[in-house]
Coordinates of N, CA and C in Angstrom, one line a residue:
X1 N -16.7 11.9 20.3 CA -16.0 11.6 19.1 C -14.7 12.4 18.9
X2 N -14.7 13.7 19.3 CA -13.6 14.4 19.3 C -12.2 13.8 19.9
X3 N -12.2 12.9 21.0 CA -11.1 12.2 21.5 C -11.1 10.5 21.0
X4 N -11.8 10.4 20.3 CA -11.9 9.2 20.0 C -10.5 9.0 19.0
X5 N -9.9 7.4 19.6 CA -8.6 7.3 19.4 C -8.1 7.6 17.3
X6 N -9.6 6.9 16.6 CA -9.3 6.9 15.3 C -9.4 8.1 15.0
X7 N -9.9 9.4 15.6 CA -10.0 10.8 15.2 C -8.5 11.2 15.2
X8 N -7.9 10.8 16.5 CA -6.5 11.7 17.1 C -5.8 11.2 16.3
X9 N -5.4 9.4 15.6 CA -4.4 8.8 14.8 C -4.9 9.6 13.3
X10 N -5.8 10.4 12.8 CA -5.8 11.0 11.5 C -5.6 12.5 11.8
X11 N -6.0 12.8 12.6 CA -5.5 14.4 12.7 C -4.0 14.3 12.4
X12 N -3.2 13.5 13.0 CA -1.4 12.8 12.8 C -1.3 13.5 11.0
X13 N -2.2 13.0 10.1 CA -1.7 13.0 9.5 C -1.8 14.5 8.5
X14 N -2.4 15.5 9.0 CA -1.9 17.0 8.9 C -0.9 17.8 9.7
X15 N 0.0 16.8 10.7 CA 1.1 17.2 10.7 C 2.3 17.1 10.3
X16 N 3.2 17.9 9.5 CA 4.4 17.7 9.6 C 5.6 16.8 9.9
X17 N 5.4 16.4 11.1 CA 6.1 15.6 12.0 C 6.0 14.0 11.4
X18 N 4.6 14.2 11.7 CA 4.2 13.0 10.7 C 5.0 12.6 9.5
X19 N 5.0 13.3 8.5 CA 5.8 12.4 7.3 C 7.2 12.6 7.2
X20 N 7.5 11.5 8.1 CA 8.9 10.7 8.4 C 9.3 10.3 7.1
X21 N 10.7 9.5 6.5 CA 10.4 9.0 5.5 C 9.4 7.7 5.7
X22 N 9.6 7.0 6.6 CA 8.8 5.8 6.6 C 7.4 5.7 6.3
X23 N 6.9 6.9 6.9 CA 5.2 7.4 6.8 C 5.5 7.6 5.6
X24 N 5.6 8.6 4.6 CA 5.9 9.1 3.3 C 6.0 7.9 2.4
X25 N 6.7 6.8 3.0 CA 6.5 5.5 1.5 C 5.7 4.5 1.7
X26 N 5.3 4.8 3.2 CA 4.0 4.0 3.5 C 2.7 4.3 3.0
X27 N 2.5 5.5 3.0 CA 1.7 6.2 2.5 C 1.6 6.1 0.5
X28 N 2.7 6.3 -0.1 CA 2.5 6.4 -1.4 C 2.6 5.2 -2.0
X29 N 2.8 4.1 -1.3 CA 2.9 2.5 -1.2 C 1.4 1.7 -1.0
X30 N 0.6 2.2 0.1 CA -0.9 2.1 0.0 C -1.6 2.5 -1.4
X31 N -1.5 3.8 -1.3 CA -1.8 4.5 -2.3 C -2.1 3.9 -4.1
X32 N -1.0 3.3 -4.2 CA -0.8 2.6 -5.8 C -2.1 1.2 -5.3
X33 N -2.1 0.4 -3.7 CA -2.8 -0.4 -3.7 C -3.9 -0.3 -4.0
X34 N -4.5 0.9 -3.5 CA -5.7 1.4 -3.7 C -6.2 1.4 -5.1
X35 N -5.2 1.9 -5.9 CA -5.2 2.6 -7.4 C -5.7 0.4 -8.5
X36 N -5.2 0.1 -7.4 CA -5.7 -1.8 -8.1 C -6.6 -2.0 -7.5
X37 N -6.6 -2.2 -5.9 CA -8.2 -2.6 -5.7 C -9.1 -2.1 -6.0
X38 N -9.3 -0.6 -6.2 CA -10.8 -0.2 -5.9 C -11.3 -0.1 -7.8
X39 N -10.4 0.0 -8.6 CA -11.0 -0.5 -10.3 C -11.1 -2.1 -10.3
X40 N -10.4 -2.5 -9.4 CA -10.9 -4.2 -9.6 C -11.9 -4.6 -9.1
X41 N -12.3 -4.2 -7.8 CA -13.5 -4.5 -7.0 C -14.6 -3.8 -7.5
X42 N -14.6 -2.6 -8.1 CA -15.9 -1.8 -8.4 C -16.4 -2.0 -9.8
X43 N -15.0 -2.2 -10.7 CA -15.7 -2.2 -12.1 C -15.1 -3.4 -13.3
X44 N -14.3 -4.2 -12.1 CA -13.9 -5.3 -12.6 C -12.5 -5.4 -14.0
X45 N -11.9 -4.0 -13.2 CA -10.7 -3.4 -14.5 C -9.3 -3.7 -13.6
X46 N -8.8 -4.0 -14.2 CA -7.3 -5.0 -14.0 C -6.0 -4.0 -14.9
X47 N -5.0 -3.3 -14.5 CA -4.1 -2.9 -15.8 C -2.7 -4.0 -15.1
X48 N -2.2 -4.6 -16.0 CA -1.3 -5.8 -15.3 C 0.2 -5.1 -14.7
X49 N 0.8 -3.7 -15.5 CA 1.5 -3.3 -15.3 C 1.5 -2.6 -13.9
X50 N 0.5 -2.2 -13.6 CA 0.3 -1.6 -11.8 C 0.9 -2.6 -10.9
X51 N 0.7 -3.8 -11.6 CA 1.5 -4.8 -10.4 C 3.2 -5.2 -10.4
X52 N 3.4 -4.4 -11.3 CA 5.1 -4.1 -11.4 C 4.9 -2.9 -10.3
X53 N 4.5 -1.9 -10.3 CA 4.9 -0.8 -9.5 C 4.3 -1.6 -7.7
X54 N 3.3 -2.3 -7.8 CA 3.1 -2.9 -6.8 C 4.1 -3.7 -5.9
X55 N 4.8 -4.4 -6.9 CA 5.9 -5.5 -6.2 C 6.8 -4.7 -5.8
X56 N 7.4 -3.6 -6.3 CA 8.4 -2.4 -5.3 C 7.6 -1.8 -4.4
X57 N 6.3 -1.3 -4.7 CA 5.8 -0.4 -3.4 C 6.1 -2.0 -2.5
X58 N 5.5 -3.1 -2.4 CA 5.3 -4.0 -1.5 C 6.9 -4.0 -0.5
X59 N 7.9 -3.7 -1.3 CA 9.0 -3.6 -1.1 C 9.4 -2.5 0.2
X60 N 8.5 -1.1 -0.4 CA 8.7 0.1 0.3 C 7.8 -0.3 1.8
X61 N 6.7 -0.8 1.4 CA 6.4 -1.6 2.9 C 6.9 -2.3 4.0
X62 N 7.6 -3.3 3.4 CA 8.7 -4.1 3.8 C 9.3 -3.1 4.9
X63 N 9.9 -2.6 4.2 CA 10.6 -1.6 4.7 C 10.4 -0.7 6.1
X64 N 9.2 0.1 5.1 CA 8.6 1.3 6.2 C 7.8 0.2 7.7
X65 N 7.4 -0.9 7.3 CA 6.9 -1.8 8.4 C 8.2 -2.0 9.1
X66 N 8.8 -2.4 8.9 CA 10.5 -3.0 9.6 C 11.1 -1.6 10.6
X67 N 10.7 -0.6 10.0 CA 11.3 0.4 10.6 C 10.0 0.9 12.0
X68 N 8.8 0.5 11.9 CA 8.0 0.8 12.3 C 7.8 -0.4 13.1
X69 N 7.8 -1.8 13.2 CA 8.2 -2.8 13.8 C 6.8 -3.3 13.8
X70 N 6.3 -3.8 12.7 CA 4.5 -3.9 12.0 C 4.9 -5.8 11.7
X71 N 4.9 -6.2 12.3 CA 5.3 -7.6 11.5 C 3.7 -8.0 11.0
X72 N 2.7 -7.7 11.1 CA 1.8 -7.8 10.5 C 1.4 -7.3 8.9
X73 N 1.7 -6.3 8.8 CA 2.3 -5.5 7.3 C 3.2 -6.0 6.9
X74 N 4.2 -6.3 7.7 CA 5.4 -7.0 6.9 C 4.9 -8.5 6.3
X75 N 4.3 -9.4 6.7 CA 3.7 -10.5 6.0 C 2.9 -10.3 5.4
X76 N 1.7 -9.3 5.2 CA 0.5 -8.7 4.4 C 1.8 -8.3 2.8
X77 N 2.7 -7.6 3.1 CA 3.6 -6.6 2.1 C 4.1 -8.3 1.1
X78 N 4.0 -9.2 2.2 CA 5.1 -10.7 1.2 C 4.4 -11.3 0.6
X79 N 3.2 -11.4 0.7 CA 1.7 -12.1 0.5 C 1.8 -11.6 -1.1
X80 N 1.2 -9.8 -0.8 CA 1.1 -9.1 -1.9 C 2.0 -8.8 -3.0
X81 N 3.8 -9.0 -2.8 CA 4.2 -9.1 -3.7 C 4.6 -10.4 -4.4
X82 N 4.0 -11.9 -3.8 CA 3.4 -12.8 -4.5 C 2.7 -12.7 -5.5
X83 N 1.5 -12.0 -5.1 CA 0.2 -11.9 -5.4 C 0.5 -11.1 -7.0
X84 N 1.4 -10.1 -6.9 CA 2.0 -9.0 -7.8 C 2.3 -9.8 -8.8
X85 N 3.5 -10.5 -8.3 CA 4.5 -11.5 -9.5 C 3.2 -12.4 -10.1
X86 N 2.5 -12.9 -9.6 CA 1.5 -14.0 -10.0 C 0.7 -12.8 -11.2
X87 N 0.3 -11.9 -10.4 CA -0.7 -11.3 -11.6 C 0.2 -10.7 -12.9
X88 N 1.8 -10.6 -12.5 CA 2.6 -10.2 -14.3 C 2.9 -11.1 -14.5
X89 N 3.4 -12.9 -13.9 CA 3.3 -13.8 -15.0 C 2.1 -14.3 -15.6
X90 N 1.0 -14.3 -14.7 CA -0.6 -14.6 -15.6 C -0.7 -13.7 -16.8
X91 N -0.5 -12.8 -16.9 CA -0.8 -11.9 -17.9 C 0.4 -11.8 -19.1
X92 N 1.6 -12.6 -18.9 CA 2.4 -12.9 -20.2 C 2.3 -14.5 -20.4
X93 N 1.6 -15.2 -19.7 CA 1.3 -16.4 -20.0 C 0.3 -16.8 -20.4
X94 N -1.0 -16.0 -20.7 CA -2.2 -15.9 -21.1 C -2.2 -15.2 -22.3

């Protein structure tokens, strides 16, 4: 387990080196997603305004993927700032 490849790609992230800018907004860009999914999936709590800060992180993804050459992220990041806009006009239209 000690060389196992998912060990070596998180030790990365107690180095230095590691937070590039792109890592750094990739990282605080996850971060806010987490901050929506895991109150929506576990306790069924929704705050509508997180998905304003969402539609820029989705942005800062954009980004940090493009630089990182993730085209997989990069359509996950377009999806979600759909998803974003959808959940602040649901919630001034309701």
């Amino acid at each position: 387990m000690k060389n196992h490849p998912s060990t070596i790609a998180l030790k990365r992230l107690f180095n230095k080196e590691y937070w590039d800018t792109a890592n750094t907004v990739e990282f605080i860009c996850f971060m806010n997603k987490l901050v929506i999914i895991i109150p929506g999936l576990l306790f069924g709590v929704q705050w509508w305004w997180l998905y304003i800060i969402a539609a820029v992180t989705s942005g800062g993804l954009v980004w940090s993927s493009t630089v990182k050459t993730l085209p997989t992220i990069i359509l996950f990041n377009i999806f979600w700032f759909i998803l974003a806009v959808t959940a602040i006009t649901m919630h001034f239209i309701n």
